[in-house]
Coordinates of C-alpha atoms in Angstrom, one line a residue:
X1 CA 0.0 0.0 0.0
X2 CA 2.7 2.5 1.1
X3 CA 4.7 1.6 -1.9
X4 CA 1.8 1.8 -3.6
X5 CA 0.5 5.4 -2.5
X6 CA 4.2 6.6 -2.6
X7 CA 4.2 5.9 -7.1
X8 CA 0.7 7.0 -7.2
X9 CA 2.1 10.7 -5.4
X10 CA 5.0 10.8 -7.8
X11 CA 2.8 10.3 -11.0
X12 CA 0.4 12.9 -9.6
X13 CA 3.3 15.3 -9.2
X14 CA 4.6 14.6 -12.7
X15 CA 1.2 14.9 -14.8
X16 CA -0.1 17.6 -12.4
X17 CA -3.7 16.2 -12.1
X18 CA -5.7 16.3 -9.2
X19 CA -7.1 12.8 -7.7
X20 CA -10.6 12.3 -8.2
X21 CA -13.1 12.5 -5.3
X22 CA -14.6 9.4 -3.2
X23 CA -17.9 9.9 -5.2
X24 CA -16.0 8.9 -8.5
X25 CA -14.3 5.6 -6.7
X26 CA -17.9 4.9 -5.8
X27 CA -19.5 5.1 -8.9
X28 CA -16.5 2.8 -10.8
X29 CA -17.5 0.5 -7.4
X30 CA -21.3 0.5 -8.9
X31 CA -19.9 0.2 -12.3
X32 CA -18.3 -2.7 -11.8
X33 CA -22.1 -4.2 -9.6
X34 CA -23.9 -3.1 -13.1
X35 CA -25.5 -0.7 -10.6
X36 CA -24.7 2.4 -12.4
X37 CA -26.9 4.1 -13.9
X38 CA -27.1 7.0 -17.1
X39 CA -28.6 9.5 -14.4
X40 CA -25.8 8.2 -11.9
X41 CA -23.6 9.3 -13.7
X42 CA -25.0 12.4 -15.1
X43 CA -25.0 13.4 -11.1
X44 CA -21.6 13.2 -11.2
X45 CA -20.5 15.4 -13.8
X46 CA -19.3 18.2 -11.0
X47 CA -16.7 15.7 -9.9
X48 CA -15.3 14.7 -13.6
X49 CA -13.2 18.3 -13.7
X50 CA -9.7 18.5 -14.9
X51 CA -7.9 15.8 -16.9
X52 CA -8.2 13.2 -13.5
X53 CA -11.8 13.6 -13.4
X54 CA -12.2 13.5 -17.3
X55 CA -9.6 9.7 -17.4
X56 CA -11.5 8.4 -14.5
X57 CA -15.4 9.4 -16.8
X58 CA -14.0 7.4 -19.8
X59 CA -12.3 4.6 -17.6
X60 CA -16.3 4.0 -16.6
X61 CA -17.7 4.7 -19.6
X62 CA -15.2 2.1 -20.9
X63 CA -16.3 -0.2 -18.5
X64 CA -20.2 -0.1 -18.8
X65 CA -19.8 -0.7 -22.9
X66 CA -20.7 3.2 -23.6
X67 CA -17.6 3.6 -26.4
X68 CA -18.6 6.0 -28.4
X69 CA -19.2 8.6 -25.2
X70 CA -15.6 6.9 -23.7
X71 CA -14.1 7.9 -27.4
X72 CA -15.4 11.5 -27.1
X73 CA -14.7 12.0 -23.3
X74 CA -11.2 10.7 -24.3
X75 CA -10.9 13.6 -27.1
X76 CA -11.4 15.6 -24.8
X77 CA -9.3 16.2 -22.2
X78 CA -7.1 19.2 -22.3
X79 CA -3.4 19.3 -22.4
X80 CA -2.0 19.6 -18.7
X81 CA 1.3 18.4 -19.6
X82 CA 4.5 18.9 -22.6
X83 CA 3.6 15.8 -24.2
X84 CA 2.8 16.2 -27.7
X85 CA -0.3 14.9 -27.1
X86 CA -3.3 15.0 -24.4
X87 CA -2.6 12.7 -21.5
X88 CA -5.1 10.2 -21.6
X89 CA -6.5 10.5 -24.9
X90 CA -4.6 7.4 -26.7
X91 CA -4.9 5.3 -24.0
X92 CA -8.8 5.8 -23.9
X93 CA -9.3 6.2 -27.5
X94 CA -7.2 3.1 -27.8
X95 CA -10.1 0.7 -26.0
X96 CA -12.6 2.4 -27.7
X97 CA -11.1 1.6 -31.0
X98 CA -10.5 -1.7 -30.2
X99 CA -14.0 -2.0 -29.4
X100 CA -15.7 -1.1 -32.2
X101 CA -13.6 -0.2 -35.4
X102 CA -10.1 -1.7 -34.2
X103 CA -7.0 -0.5 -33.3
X104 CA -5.5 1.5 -35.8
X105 CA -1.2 0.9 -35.7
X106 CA -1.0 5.5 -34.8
X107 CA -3.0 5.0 -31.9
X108 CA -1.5 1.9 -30.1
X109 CA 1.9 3.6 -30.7
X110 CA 0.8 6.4 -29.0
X111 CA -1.0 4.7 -26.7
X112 CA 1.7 2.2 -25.7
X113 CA 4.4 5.3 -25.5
X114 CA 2.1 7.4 -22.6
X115 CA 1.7 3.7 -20.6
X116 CA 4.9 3.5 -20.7
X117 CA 5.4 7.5 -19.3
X118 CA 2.5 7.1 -17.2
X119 CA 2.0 3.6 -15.5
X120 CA -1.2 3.3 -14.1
X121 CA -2.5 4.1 -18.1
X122 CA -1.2 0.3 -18.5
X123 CA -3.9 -2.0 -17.6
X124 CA -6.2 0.7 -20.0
X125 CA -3.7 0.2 -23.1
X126 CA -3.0 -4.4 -22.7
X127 CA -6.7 -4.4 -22.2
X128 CA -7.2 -2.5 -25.8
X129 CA -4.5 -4.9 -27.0
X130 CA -6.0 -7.6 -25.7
X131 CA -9.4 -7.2 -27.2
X132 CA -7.7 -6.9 -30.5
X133 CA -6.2 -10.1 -29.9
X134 CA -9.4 -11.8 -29.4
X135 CA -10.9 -10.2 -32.9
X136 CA -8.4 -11.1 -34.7
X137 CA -9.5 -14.8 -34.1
X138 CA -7.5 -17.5 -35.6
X139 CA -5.4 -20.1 -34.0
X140 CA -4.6 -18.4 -30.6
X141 CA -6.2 -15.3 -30.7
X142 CA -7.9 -15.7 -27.3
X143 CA -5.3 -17.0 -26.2
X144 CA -3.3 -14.7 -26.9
X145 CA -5.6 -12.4 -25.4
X146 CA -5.4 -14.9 -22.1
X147 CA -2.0 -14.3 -22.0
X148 CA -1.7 -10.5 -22.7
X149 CA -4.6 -10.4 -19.8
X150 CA -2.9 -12.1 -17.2
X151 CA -0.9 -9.1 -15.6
X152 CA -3.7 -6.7 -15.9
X153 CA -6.0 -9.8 -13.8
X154 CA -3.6 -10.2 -11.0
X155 CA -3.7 -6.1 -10.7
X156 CA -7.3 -6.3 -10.4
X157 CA -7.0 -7.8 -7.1
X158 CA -5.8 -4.8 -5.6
X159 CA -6.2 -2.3 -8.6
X160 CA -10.3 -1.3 -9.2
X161 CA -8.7 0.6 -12.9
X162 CA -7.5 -2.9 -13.8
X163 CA -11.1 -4.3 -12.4
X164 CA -12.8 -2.0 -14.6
X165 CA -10.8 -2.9 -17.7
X166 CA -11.1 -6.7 -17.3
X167 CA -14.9 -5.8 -16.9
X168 CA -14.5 -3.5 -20.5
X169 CA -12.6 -6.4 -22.0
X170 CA -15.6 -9.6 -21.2
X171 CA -18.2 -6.6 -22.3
X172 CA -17.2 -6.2 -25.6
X173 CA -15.6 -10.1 -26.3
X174 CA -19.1 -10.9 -25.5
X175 CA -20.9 -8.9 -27.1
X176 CA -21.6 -10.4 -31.0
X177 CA -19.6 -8.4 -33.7

């Protein structure tokens, strides 16, 4: 926990976002149940301000199957850093691509370039790759999917993002293409 809270401080610092409030954990809490509703989180929208708040409205979004509102909550956040591009966006936009159209080769680059500058992005961008995977079919492709998974599920048992992806991930390789 301490070692933990000590990397999540230091990525705070370094992206200069402010942590979302209780409210938010609560309603990715009720995500996860499939006890969160549209008006839910419409009540919420106070607490989705700034580029935290904005990540943690698509990392729900993501999770209840919404992709198309994840995509364009994605696109928007603002620039709070001197990346060349929007903290968050590729990331977001990655899963949401991955879910519907598939991922196109510019945004898993970019995607798998800010996980690797911001950490806790990870379990957002191997979920995205993951799902791809499992499209793809073929010999292996869920396995492949299994095995590109299997980090991201032993995060989940400490980790609710990594929860939330895993629950994004059986949502859309359930759902019939």
């Amino acid at each position: 926990w301490e070692r933990g809270s000590a990397l999540s401080l230091k990525n705070a610092a370094r992206a200069r976002f402010i942590p979302a409030p209780g409210r938010v954990t609560t309603a990715k809490i009720r995500a996860l149940a499939g006890r969160l509703t549209p008006e839910d989180l419409d009540q919420l929208e106070d607490d989705f301000s700034g580029n935290c708040g904005q990540l943690e409205r698509a990392r729900i979004l993501l999770a209840l199957g919404r992709w198309a509102e994840a995509q364009r909550t994605a696109l928007s956040i603002p620039v709070l850093s001197p990346l060349p591009y929007r903290m968050g966006e590729p990331c977001c936009l990655a899963m949401a691509e991955a879910a519907t159209t598939g991922l196109t080769p510019q945004t898993l680059d970019r995607a798998r370039a800010e996980a690797d500058e911001f950490p806790y992005l990870v379990p957002i961008r191997t979920v995205a790759e993951a799902v791809e995977a499992a499209r793809r079919g073929g010999p292996g492709g869920k396995a492949q999917a299994e095995i590109l998974l299997a980090p991201v599920r032993k995060m989940a048992a400490w980790d609710l993002d990594a929860r939330l992806c895993i629950a994004a991930y059986e949502i859309v390789v359930s759902r019939p293409q």
